[in-house]
Coordinates of C-alpha atoms and ligand atoms in Angstrom, one line a residue:
X58 CA -32.2 -63.2 40.0
X59 CA -35.6 -61.7 40.1
X60 CA -36.9 -61.3 44.3
X61 CA -39.0 -63.4 44.8
X62 CA -42.8 -61.1 43.1
X63 CA -40.2 -58.6 41.4
X64 CA -40.7 -59.8 38.3
X65 CA -44.2 -59.8 38.5
X66 CA -44.3 -56.6 39.0
X67 CA -42.1 -56.4 36.7
X68 CA -44.9 -57.8 33.0
X69 CA -47.7 -55.6 34.8
X70 CA -45.2 -52.0 34.6
X71 CA -44.3 -53.8 30.7
X72 CA -48.3 -54.4 30.1
X73 CA -49.5 -50.8 31.3
X74 CA -47.2 -48.0 31.3
X75 CA -47.4 -47.3 27.6
X76 CA -52.1 -46.6 28.5
X77 CA -50.4 -44.1 31.6
X78 CA -48.4 -42.2 28.6
X79 CA -50.7 -42.1 25.9
X80 CA -53.4 -41.8 28.7
X81 CA -54.6 -37.4 29.2
X82 CA -53.9 -37.7 33.4
X83 CA -50.6 -38.4 32.4
X84 CA -49.8 -35.1 30.0
X85 CA -47.7 -36.0 28.2
X86 CA -48.9 -33.8 25.5
X87 CA -48.4 -31.1 28.2
X88 CA -45.1 -31.6 29.3
X89 CA -43.2 -31.7 26.1
X90 CA -45.1 -28.0 26.5
X91 CA -42.9 -27.3 28.6
X92 CA -45.1 -28.0 32.0
X93 CA -43.7 -30.0 35.1
X94 CA -44.8 -32.7 36.6
X95 CA -43.7 -32.2 39.9
X96 CA -45.9 -31.5 42.5
X97 CA -45.8 -28.5 45.8
X98 CA -44.4 -30.7 48.3
X99 CA -41.7 -33.0 46.1
X100 CA -40.9 -29.0 44.4
X101 CA -40.4 -27.0 48.9
X102 CA -38.0 -30.1 50.7
X103 CA -35.7 -30.2 47.6
X104 CA -35.9 -26.1 46.9
X105 CA -33.3 -25.5 44.4
X106 CA -31.8 -28.8 42.7
X107 CA -29.2 -26.4 40.8
X108 CA -26.6 -27.8 39.5
X109 CA -27.1 -31.8 41.9
X110 CA -26.8 -35.8 40.9
X111 CA -30.0 -36.3 41.9
X112 CA -31.3 -41.2 40.9
X113 CA -35.0 -41.3 41.4
X114 CA -36.0 -44.5 42.1
X115 CA -38.9 -46.0 40.3
X116 CA -39.4 -43.8 37.7
X117 CA -41.9 -45.5 35.2
X118 CA -41.3 -43.5 32.2
X119 CA -39.4 -40.2 33.6
X120 CA -41.8 -37.2 33.1
X121 CA -40.6 -36.9 36.9
X122 CA -36.9 -37.2 36.5
X123 CA -37.2 -35.6 33.1
X124 CA -38.8 -32.3 34.8
X125 CA -36.5 -32.4 37.6
X126 CA -34.1 -32.3 34.6
X127 CA -36.0 -29.1 33.6
X128 CA -34.7 -27.4 36.8
X129 CA -31.0 -28.2 36.7
X130 CA -30.4 -31.3 38.1
X131 CA -28.0 -33.8 37.0
X132 CA -30.4 -36.7 36.3
X133 CA -30.9 -40.9 35.6
X134 CA -33.9 -42.3 36.4
X135 CA -34.3 -46.2 37.3
X136 CA -37.3 -49.3 37.1
X137 CA -38.0 -51.9 37.0
X138 CA -40.2 -52.7 34.2
X139 CA -38.6 -52.4 30.2
X140 CA -40.8 -51.2 28.1
X141 CA -41.2 -47.7 31.0
X142 CA -36.8 -46.9 30.1
X143 CA -37.5 -47.4 26.6
X144 CA -40.8 -45.2 26.9
X145 CA -38.3 -42.9 29.0
X146 CA -35.7 -42.7 26.3
X147 CA -38.2 -42.5 24.5
X148 CA -39.9 -38.4 25.8
X149 CA -35.8 -37.2 27.4
X150 CA -35.7 -37.5 22.8
X151 CA -38.8 -36.3 22.3
X152 CA -38.2 -33.1 25.0
X153 CA -34.0 -32.7 24.1
X154 CA -33.9 -33.3 27.3
X155 CA -30.0 -34.7 28.5
X156 CA -30.9 -37.6 31.2
X157 CA -30.2 -41.2 32.2
X158 CA -32.3 -44.6 32.4
X159 CA -31.2 -47.2 33.9
X160 CA -34.0 -50.7 33.8
X161 CA -32.8 -53.1 36.7
X162 CA -35.3 -54.0 39.9
X163 CA -33.9 -51.4 42.8
X164 CA -33.3 -54.3 45.2
X165 CA -30.3 -55.6 42.8
X166 CA -29.4 -51.8 41.7
X167 CA -25.6 -52.0 43.6
X168 CA -22.7 -52.6 41.3
X169 CA -25.3 -51.3 37.9
X170 CA -24.6 -47.2 38.3
X171 CA -21.1 -45.9 39.4
X172 CA -21.9 -42.2 40.7
X173 CA -23.0 -41.1 43.2
X174 CA -26.3 -38.6 44.1
X175 CA -26.7 -35.3 45.9
X176 CA -30.7 -36.7 46.1
X177 CA -31.9 -40.2 46.6
X178 CA -35.7 -38.9 44.9
X179 CA -38.2 -41.6 45.4
X180 CA -42.4 -40.2 44.5
X181 CA -46.5 -41.7 44.3
X182 CA -46.7 -45.6 44.7
X183 CA -43.1 -47.1 45.1
X184 CA -42.9 -48.7 48.2
X185 CA -46.0 -50.7 48.5
X186 CA -44.0 -52.3 45.1
X187 CA -41.1 -53.7 47.1
X188 CA -40.4 -56.6 49.2
X189 CA -38.0 -56.2 51.3
X190 CA -37.1 -53.0 53.0
X191 CA -33.7 -53.2 54.4
X192 CA -32.2 -53.8 50.8
X193 CA -34.2 -50.6 49.6
X194 CA -33.2 -48.7 52.4
X195 CA -29.4 -50.2 51.4
X196 CA -29.4 -48.9 47.7
X197 CA -30.2 -46.1 49.3
X198 CA -27.7 -45.3 51.7
X199 CA -25.0 -46.6 48.5
X200 CA -25.8 -44.8 46.2
X201 CA -26.0 -40.8 48.0
X202 CA -22.3 -39.0 48.8
X203 CA -21.9 -38.3 52.5
X204 CA -24.4 -35.1 53.8
X205 CA -26.8 -36.6 50.4
X206 CA -30.5 -36.1 50.5
X207 CA -33.0 -38.7 50.5
X208 CA -36.5 -37.9 49.8
X209 CA -39.7 -39.8 49.2
X210 CA -43.6 -38.7 49.6
X211 CA -45.9 -41.6 48.6
X212 CA -49.3 -42.9 50.0
X213 CA -49.2 -43.6 53.8
X214 CA -48.9 -47.4 55.0
X215 CA -52.1 -46.7 57.1
X216 CA -54.6 -46.0 54.2
X217 CA -54.9 -49.0 53.1
X218 CA -57.3 -50.0 56.1
X219 CA -59.7 -47.4 55.4
X220 CA -59.4 -47.4 51.4
X221 CA -59.8 -51.8 51.6
X222 CA -61.5 -53.8 53.7
X223 CA -60.1 -56.6 55.6
X224 CA -57.0 -56.4 55.5
X225 CA -54.2 -55.2 58.9
X226 CA -51.8 -53.0 59.5
X227 CA -49.8 -55.4 60.0
X228 CA -50.2 -57.5 57.6
X229 CA -46.4 -58.9 56.5
X230 CA -47.0 -61.7 53.5
X231 CA -47.5 -59.8 49.8
X232 CA -50.8 -59.4 49.1
X233 CA -51.7 -60.5 45.3
X234 CA -54.5 -58.8 42.6
X235 CA -56.5 -60.0 40.0
X236 CA -58.0 -57.8 37.7
X237 CA -58.0 -54.4 39.3
X238 CA -58.7 -51.7 37.1
X239 CA -56.4 -49.3 35.5
X240 CA -55.2 -46.4 38.1
X241 CA -55.9 -43.9 35.4
X242 CA -57.7 -45.6 32.7
X243 CA -61.0 -47.2 34.6
X244 CA -62.2 -48.8 32.0
X245 CA -58.7 -51.1 32.1
X246 CA -58.5 -53.9 33.9
X247 CA -55.1 -55.2 34.6
X248 CA -54.1 -58.9 32.5
X249 CA -51.2 -59.6 34.7
X250 CA -51.1 -59.8 38.8
X251 CA -50.3 -57.5 41.5
X252 CA -48.2 -58.1 43.7
X253 CA -48.2 -55.8 47.0
X254 CA -46.9 -55.6 50.0
X255 CA -47.9 -53.6 53.4
X256 CA -45.3 -51.6 54.9
X257 CA -45.8 -50.2 58.0
X258 CA -44.8 -46.4 59.3
X259 CA -42.3 -48.2 61.3
X260 CA -41.0 -50.6 58.8
X261 CA -39.9 -47.6 56.7
X262 CA -38.5 -45.4 59.1
X263 CA -36.3 -48.7 60.9
X264 CA -34.9 -49.7 57.8
X265 CA -33.9 -46.3 57.0
X266 CA -32.4 -45.6 60.4
X267 CA -31.0 -49.2 60.2
X268 CA -29.0 -48.7 55.9
X269 CA -27.5 -45.4 58.9
X270 CA -28.9 -42.4 57.6
X271 CA -30.5 -40.2 59.5
X272 CA -34.5 -38.4 59.6
X273 CA -34.8 -34.7 59.3
X274 CA -38.7 -34.4 58.8
X275 CA -42.0 -36.4 57.9
X276 CA -45.2 -34.9 58.2
X277 CA -48.6 -36.3 57.2
X278 CA -51.4 -35.1 54.7
X279 CA -54.5 -35.6 54.8
X280 CA -55.2 -35.1 50.5
X281 CA -53.8 -38.3 47.7
X282 CA -51.5 -38.4 44.4
X283 CA -54.3 -39.0 42.5
X284 CA -57.9 -39.8 42.4
X285 CA -58.6 -43.3 44.1
X286 CA -62.1 -43.3 42.3
X287 CA -63.4 -41.7 39.8
X288 CA -65.4 -38.8 41.5
X289 CA -62.2 -37.6 43.9
X290 CA -61.3 -33.8 42.7
X291 CA -58.1 -32.4 42.0
X292 CA -57.5 -28.6 43.3
X293 CA -53.8 -27.9 43.4
X294 CA -52.6 -30.8 42.1
X295 CA -54.0 -33.5 44.7
X296 CA -57.0 -35.2 44.7
X297 CA -60.1 -35.5 47.9
X298 CA -63.0 -37.4 47.7
X299 CA -66.1 -35.8 47.5
X300 CA -66.6 -35.5 51.4
X301 CA -62.8 -33.0 51.3
X302 CA -60.2 -33.4 53.3
X303 CA -60.2 -37.1 54.4
X304 CA -59.3 -38.0 58.4
X305 CA -56.5 -40.0 57.9
X306 CA -53.4 -39.7 56.3
X307 CA -54.1 -40.5 52.6
X308 CA -50.4 -39.7 52.3
X309 CA -46.7 -39.5 54.3
X310 CA -43.4 -37.8 53.8
X311 CA -40.0 -37.8 54.8
X312 CA -36.0 -36.3 54.5
X313 CA -32.8 -38.4 55.4
X314 CA -30.2 -37.5 55.7
X315 CA -26.3 -39.4 54.6
X316 CA -23.4 -38.9 57.5
Ligands
SAM537 C1 -46.6 -45.7 40.6 S1 -45.3 -46.3 39.6 C2 -44.3 -44.6 39.7 C3 -44.4 -43.4 39.3 C4 -44.1 -42.0 38.6 N1 -44.2 -42.0 40.5 C5 -45.4 -41.5 38.1 O1 -45.5 -41.9 38.0 O2 -44.3 -41.9 36.7 C6 -44.4 -47.3 39.9 C7 -43.1 -48.0 38.8 O3 -42.7 -48.9 39.9 C8 -41.9 -49.8 38.8 N2 -41.2 -51.3 40.4 C9 -42.3 -52.2 40.7 N3 -41.5 -52.5 41.1 C10 -39.8 -52.0 41.1 C11 -39.1 -52.4 40.9 N4 -38.9 -53.2 42.6 N5 -38.1 -52.0 41.0 C12 -38.0 -51.0 39.5 N6 -39.2 -50.5 39.8 C13 -39.8 -51.4 40.7 C14 -42.7 -49.8 38.4 O4 -42.5 -50.4 37.4 C15 -43.5 -48.7 37.4 O5 -43.0 -47.5 36.9

């Protein structure tokens, strides 16, 4: 049974993933020529992944997943959108890289993959799509081997307060958005609604602690992973508004370990 709100988001991602796949900003062509979509923060945090089993949650069309595979990891990517998984399998074939892709809601993943993983990874635009952080953290803990690493780099939950008016950091009700501009193709207006959740940093950390993980590192960054507005500029794979680094965090990263 589809989790409330997640089914709507599945429809949205089925609608927009091909736009991203074909958009020059995602650099599929460059990826097929050997370019890696991984950014400095995750590369520094996870280091040498050679031979490690890596589970990538919310992988979209799998370019980050396949980039980890090129670095030597044995990878599995998961996404709720069937269209995304279809394109991930196409990209895997076109690139000639070994990987497994599974179509599933993250919060319903337990039982759909048999293996356990040394690393569970998630990045850039993921937690806002999940309505149940306890369930998410349970899935992360379930799929990690003992001693395994969880790593996420994502939007800082407080960033929305600076980018959007009239919302509270403590909102618990999901927000529904209609007619949003695509973050890649600014001229494309999403036909499907999105359902998004505001989680506090405490919600995120406490869900992981409750699932039995030990938090090892938390970082905050005054730069973004994409251009929120068309006039943002890029420097070393990250994005800044015209005034430069923001006086509030746009991203966070967190590393945790399963005992
Ligand atoms: C912003 S994208 C992820 C970005 C990824 N780092 C990338 O750039 O390819 C968010 C992804 O989360 C997926 N997603 C949303 N809700 C999900 C859920 N409940 N379970 C699994 N995947 C989900 C969407 O289908 C989409 O592919």
